[in-house]
Coordinates of C-alpha atoms and ligand atoms in Angstrom, one line a residue:
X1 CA 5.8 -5.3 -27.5
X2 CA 3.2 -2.8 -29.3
X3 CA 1.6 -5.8 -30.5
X4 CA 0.7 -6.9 -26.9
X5 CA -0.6 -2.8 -26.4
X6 CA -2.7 -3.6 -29.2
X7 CA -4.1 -6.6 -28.0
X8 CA -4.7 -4.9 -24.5
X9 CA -6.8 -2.8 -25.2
X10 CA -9.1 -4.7 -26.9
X11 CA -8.9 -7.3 -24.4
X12 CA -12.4 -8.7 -22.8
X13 CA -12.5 -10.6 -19.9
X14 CA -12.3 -14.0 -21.8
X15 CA -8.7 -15.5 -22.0
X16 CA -8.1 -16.0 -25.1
X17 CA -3.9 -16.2 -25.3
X18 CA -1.0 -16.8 -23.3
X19 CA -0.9 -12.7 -22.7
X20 CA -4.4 -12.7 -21.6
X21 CA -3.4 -15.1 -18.6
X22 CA -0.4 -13.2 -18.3
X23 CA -2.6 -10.3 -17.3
X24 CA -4.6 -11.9 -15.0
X25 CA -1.5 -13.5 -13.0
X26 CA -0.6 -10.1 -12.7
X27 CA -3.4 -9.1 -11.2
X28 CA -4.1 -12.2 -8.6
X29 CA -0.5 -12.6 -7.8
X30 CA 1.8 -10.9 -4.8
X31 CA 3.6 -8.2 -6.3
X32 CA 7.2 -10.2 -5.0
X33 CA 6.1 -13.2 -6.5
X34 CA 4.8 -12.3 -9.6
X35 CA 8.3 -10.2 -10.3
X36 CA 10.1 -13.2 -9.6
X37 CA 8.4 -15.4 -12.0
X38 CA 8.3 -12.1 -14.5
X39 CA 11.5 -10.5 -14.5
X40 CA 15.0 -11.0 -16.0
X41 CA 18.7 -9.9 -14.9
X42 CA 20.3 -6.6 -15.2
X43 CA 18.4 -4.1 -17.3
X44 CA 16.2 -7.6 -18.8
X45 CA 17.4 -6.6 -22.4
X46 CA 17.6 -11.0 -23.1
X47 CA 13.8 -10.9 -21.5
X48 CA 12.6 -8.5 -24.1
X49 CA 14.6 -9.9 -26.9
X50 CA 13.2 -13.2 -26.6
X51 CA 9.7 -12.4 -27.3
X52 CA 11.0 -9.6 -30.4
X53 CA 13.3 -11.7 -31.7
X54 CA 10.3 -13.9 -32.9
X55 CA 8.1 -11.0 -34.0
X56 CA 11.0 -10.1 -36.6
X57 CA 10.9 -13.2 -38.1
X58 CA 8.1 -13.1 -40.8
X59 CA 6.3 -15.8 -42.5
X60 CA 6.0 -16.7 -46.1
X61 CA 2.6 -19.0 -46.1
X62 CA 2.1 -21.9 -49.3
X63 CA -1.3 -21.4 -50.2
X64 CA -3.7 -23.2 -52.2
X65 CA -3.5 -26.6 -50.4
X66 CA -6.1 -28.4 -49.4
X67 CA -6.0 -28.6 -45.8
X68 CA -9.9 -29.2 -45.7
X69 CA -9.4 -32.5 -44.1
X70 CA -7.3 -31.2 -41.1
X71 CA -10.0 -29.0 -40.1
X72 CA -12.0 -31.5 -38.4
X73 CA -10.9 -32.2 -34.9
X74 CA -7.4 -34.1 -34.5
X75 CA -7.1 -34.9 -38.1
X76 CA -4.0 -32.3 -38.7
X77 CA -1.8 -34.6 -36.4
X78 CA 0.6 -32.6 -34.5
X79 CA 2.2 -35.7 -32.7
X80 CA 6.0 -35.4 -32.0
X81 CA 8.8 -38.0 -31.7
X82 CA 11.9 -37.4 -29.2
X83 CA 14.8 -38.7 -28.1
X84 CA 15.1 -41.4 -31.0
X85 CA 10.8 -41.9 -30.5
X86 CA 11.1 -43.3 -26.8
X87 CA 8.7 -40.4 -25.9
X88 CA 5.7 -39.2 -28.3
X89 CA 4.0 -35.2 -27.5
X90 CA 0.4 -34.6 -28.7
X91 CA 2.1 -31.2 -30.0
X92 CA 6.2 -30.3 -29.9
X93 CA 5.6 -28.1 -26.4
X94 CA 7.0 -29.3 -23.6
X95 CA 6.9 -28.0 -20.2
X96 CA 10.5 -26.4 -19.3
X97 CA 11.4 -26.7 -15.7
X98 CA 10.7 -23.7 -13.1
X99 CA 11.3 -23.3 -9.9
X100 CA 8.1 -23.5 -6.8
X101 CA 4.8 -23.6 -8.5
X102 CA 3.2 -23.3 -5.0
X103 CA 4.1 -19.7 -5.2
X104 CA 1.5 -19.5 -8.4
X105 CA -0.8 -22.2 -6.7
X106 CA -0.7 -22.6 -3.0
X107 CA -2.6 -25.7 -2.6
X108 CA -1.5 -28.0 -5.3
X109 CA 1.6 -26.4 -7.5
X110 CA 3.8 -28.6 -9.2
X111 CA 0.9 -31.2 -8.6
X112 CA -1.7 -29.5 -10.5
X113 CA 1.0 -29.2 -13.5
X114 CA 1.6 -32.7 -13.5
X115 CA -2.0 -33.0 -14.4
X116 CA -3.0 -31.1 -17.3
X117 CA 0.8 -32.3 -18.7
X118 CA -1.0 -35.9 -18.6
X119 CA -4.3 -34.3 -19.6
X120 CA -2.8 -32.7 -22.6
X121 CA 0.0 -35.5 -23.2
X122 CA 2.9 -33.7 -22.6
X123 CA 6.3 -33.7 -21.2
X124 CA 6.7 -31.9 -17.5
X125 CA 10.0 -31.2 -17.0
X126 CA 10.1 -31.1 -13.1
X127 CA 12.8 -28.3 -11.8
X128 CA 15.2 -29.6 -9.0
X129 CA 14.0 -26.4 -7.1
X130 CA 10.5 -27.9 -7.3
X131 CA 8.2 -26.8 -4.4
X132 CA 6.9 -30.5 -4.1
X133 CA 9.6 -33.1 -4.1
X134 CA 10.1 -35.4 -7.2
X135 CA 9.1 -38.5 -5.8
X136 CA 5.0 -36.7 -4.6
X137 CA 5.1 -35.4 -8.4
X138 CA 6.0 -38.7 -9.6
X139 CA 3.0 -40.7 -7.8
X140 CA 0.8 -38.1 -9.2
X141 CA 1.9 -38.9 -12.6
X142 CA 1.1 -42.4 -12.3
X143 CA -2.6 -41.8 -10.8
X144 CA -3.3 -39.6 -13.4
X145 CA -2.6 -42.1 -15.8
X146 CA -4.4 -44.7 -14.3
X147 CA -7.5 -43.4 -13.2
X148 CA -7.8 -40.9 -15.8
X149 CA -6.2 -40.6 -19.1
X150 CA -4.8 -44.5 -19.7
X151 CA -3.9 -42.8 -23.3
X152 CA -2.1 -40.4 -22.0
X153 CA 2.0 -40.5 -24.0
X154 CA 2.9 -37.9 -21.1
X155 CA 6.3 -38.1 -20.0
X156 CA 8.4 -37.0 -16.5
X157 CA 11.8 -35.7 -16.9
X158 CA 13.8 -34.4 -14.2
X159 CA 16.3 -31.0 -14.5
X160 CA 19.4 -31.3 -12.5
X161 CA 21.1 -28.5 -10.9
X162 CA 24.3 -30.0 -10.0
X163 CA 24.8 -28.9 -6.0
X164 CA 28.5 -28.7 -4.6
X165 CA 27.7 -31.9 -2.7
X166 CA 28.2 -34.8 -5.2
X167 CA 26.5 -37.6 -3.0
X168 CA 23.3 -35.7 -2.9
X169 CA 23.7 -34.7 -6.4
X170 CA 23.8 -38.5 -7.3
X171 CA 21.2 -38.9 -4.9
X172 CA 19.1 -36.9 -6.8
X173 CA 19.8 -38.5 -10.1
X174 CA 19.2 -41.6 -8.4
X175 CA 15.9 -40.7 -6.9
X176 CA 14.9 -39.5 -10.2
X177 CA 15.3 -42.7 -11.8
X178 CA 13.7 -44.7 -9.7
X179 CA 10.6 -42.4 -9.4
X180 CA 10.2 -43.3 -13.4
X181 CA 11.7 -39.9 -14.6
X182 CA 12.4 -40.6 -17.9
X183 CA 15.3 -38.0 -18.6
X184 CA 17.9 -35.8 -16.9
X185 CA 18.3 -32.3 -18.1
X186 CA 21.2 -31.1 -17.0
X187 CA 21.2 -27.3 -16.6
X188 CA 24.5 -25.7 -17.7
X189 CA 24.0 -22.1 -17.5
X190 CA 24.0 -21.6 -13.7
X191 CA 27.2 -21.7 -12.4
X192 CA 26.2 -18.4 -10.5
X193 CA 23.1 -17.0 -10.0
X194 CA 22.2 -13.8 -12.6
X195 CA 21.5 -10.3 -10.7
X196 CA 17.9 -10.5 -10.6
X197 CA 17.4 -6.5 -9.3
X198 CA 13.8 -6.8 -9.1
X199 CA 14.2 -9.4 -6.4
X200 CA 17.2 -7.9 -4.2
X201 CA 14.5 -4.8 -4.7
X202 CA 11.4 -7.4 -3.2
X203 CA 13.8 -8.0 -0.7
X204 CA 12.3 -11.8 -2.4
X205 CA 11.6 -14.6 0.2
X206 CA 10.0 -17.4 0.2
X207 CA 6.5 -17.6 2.4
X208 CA 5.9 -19.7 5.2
X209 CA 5.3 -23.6 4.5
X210 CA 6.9 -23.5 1.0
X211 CA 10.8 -24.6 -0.2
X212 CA 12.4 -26.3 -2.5
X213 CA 11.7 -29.8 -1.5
X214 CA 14.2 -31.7 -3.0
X215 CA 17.1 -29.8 -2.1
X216 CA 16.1 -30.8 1.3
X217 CA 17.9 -33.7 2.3
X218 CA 17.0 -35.3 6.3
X219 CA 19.4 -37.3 6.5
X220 CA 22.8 -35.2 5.8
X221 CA 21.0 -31.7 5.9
X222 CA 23.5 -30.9 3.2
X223 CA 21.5 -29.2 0.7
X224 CA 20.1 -25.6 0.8
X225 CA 16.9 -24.8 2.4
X226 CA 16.7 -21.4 1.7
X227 CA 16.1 -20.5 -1.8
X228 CA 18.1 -17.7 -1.7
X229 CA 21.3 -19.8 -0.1
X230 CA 23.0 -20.8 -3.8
X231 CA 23.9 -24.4 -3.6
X232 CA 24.5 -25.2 -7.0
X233 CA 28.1 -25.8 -7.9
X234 CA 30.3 -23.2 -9.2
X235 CA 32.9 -25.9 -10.4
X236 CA 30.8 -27.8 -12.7
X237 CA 32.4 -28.2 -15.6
X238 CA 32.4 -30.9 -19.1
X239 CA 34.8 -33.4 -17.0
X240 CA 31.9 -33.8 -14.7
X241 CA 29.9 -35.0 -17.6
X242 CA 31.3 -38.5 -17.5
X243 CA 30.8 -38.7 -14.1
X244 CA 27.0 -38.1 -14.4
X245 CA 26.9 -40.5 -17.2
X246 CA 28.9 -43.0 -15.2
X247 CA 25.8 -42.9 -12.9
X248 CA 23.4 -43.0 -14.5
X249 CA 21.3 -44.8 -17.1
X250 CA 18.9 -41.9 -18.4
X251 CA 19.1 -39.9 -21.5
X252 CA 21.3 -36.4 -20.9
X253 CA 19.9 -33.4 -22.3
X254 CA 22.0 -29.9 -21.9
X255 CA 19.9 -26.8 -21.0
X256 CA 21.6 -23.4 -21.6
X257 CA 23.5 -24.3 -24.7
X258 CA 23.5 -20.5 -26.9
X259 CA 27.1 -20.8 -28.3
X260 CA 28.2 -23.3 -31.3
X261 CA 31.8 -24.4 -29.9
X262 CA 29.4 -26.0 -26.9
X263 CA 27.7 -27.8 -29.3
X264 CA 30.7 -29.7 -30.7
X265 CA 31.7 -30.1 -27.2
X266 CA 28.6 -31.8 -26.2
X267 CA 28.2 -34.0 -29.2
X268 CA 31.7 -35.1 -27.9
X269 CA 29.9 -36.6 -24.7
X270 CA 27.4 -38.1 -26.6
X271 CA 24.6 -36.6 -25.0
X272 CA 21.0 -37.3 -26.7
X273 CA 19.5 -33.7 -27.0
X274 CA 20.5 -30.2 -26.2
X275 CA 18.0 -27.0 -25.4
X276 CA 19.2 -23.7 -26.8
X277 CA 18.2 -21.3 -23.5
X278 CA 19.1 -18.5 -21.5
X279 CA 17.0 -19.4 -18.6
X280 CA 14.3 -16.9 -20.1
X281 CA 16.5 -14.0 -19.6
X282 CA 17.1 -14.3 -15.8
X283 CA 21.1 -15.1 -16.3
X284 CA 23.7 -13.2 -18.6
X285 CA 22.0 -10.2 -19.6
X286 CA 22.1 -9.2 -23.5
X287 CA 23.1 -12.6 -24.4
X288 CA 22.1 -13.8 -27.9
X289 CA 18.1 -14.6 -28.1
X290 CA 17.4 -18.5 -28.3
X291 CA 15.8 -17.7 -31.4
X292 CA 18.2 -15.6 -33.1
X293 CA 21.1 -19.0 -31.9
X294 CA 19.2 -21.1 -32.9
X295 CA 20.4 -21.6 -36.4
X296 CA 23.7 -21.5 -35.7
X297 CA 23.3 -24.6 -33.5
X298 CA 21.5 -26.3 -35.9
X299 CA 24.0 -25.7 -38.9
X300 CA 27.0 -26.9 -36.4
X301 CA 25.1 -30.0 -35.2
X302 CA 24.4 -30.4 -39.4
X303 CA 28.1 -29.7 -40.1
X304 CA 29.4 -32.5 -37.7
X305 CA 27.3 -34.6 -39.7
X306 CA 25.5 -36.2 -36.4
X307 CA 21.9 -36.4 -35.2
X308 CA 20.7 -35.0 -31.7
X309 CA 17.4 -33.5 -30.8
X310 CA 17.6 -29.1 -30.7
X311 CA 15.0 -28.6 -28.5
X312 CA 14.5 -24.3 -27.8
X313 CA 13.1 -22.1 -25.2
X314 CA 12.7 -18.6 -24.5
X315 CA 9.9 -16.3 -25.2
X316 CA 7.1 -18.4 -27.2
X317 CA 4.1 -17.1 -26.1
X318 CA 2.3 -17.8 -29.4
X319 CA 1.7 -20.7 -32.3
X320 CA 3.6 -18.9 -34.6
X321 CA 6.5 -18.9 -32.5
X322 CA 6.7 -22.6 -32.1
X323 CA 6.1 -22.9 -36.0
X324 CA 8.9 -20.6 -36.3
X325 CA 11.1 -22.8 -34.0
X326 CA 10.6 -25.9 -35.6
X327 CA 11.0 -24.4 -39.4
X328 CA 14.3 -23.1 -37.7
X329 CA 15.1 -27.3 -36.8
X330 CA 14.0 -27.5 -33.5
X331 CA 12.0 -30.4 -32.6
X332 CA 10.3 -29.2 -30.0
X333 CA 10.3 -25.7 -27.9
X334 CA 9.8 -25.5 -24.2
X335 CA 7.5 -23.3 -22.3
X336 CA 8.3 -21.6 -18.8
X337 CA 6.4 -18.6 -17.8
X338 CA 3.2 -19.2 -20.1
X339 CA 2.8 -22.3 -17.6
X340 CA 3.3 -20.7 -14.6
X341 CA 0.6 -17.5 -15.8
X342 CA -1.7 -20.9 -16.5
X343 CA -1.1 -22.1 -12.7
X344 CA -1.5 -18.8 -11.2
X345 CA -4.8 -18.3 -13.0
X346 CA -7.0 -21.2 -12.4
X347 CA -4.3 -24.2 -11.6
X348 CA -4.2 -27.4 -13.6
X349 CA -7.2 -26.2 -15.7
X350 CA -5.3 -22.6 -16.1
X351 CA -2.1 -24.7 -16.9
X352 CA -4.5 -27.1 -19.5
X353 CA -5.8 -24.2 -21.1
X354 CA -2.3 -22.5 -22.0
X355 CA -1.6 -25.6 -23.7
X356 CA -4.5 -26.2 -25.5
X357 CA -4.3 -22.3 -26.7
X358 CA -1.1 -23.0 -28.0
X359 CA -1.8 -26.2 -29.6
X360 CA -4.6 -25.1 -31.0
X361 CA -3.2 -21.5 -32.3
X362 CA 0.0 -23.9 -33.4
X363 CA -2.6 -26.4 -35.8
X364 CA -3.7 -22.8 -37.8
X365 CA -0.6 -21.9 -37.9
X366 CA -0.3 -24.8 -39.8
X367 CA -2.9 -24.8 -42.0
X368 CA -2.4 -21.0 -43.0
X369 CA 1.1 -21.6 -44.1
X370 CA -0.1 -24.6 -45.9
X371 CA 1.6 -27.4 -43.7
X372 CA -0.1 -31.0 -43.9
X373 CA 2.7 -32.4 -41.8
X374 CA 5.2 -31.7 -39.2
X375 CA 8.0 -32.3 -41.7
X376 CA 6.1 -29.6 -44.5
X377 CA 7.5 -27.0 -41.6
X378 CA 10.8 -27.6 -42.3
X379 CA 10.6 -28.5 -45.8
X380 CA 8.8 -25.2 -46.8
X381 CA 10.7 -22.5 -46.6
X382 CA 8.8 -20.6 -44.7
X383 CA 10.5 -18.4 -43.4
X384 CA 12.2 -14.6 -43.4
X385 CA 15.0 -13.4 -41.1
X386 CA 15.7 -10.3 -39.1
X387 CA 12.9 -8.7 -41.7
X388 CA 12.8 -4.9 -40.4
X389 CA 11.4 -3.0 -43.2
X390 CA 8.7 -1.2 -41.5
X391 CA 5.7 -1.7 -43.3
Ligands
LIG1 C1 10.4 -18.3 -12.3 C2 11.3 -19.1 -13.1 C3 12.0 -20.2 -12.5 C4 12.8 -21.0 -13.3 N1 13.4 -22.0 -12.7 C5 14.2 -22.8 -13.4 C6 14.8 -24.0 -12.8 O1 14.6 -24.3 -11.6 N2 15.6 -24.7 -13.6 C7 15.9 -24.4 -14.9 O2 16.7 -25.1 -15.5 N3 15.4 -23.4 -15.5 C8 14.5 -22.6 -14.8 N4 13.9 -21.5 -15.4 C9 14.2 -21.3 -16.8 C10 13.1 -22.0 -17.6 O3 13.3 -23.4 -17.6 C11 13.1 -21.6 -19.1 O4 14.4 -21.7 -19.6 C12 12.6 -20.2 -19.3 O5 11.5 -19.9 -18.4 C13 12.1 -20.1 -20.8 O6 11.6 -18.8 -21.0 P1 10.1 -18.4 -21.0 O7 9.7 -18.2 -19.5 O8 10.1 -17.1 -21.7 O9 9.2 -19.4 -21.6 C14 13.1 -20.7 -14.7 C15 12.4 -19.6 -15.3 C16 11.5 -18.9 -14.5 C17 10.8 -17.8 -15.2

């Protein structure tokens, strides 16, 4: 973290990186809700590592290649494929799924995300605990497009918490499809919730006039509507796999894969992409960084001989981190609390502005280690592990 120190104290009032806004959510934000977006489980040791884990991986730049062209605006072309190319990102960040962004941004939330993730051409990955229900977020999406950004390759996909009631789960998944969502991501790695102290400390609750929507079902009044009620099921297990793919049509991603004997498992139900996560350090405490797993996933997924997007999330708070990610074999990396600092700060333009930071600190990145193409970041060897000579 000295880096961060560093960077505080020569901070100036303009926002100039993802810790910048960072700051200033902590300042505008409610001390409860900014420790629930901010903190991790037990003694937040997964938290922490996250973020270091990337800062002791160095770089080894190619030089002497002309990247005079890429310069110019748009010209170093950062677009992404996924999920065998049925969805194209202007840059390979996507937006990971968190819980009630009308804590960050009263009035809008979840619906001012929606619209920088068109803005920017992006993929929102909408949180079953969303504070605005699916179908709102959805409509959104489609305006957006329309009225405003026709161009726009932005894509919805919907995370799944699997609740112990299996008709409203499916009726979730169902709802999801129909509103467009384009994938389900299928969170794994919350059968129980982690000890979040910093929240039993808060004494956290949620304020007047906002829940988690979609867990909110009129008609059986089955699902939770207190956040703090757990209604995710505890039995959820690979069997229930085929049952979610028996229901449904859309692409399964996993979210919360760290350990390799998963991965085979997976690649035994055939699903289409998997995100090495540990929910950002708010479940098992001291577990393996996403980072630091990453390549182990990748070497099993290479060993079984089969094909599957690695998508990773988890402390990425800078260019360099996503450059790192992808020279790792990832083909894309997720972003959670960067997003939500964005929202808290100045809404959809707060949320724009992380992005286009990123993007734009990702395309130097590029150029700097000599990278004329996504594929040069893999094919470069750029890359030094666990490096911890101090220098
Ligand atoms: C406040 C908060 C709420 C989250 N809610 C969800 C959620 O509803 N579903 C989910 O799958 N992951 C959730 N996550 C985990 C994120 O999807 C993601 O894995 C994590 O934030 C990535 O780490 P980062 O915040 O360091 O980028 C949440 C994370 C945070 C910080």
């Amino acid at each position: 973290m000295s880096s961060y120190k560093i960077l505080e104290k020569n901070s100036t009032s303009a926002l100039l990186n993802v810790e910048d806004y960072h700051q200033q959510a902590k300042e505008k934000l409610d001390k409860m809700i900014y420790d629930f977006y901010s903190t991790g489980s037990d003694d937040q040791l997964t938290l922490i590592d996250n973020q270091e884990s990337f800062q002791r991986i160095k770089l080894r730049p190619k030089v002497l290649i002309d990247v005079s062209s890429h310069q110019r605006e748009n010209s170093l072309n950062c677009q992404t494929q996924l999920l065998q190319s049925t969805a194209t990102i202007s840059f390979p960040c996507i937006i990971a799924p968190t819980a009630l962004h009308r804590l960050a941004h009263r009035e809008y939330g979840e619906l001012a995300t929606v619209r920088a993730a068109v803005a920017c051409s992006t993929i929102m990955c909408v949180s079953t605990a969303a504070s605005t229900c699916m179908e709102l977020i959805a409509e959104e999406y489609q305006q957006q497009i329309k009225t405003n950004y026709p161009q726009s390759t932005s894509q919805l996909w919907f995370q799944l918490y699997v609740l112990k009631s299996r008709p409203c789960t499916k009726k979730l998944i169902q709802r999801a499809e129909k509103s467009g969502y384009k994938a389900l991501v299928l969170t794994v790695d919350l059968c129980v919730v982690g000890n979040r102290e910093c929240d039993v400390r808060n004494q956290f609750s949620l304020p007047n006039g906002i829940q988690a929507e979609n867990m909110i079902d009129d008609e059986t009044n089955d699902f939770a509507k207190d956040y703090n009620v757990p209604s995710e099921d505890e039995a959820l297990s690979w069997k229930d796999l085929d049952w979610i793919q028996s229901i449904t049509s859309l692409p399964l991603i996993l979210k919360g894969i760290i350990h390799p004997d998963d991965v085979r498992k997976a690649l035994k139900y055939s699903v289409q992409g998997i995100i090495v996560s540990n929910h950002g350090g708010r479940q098992l405490d001291t577990c393996l960084s996403t980072i630091d797993a990453l390549p182990y996933i990748i070497d099993t997924i290479r060993t079984e001989n089969q094909q599957i997007d690695v998508y990773v999330d988890g402390g990425i708070r800078r260019g360099t981190d996503i450059l790192k990610a992808l020279a790792l074999g990832a083909k894309a990396v997720l972003i959670g609390r960067p997003i939500l600092w964005g929202l808290a700060v100045d809404g959809e333009q707060g949320v724009k502005k992380v992005l286009d930071l990123l993007k734009k600190e990702f395309r130097l990145a590029m150029m700097l280690c000599g990278c004329q193409t996504i594929d040069d970041i893999r094919k470069n060897n750029l890359l030094i592990m666990n490096y911890t000579s101090k220098l």
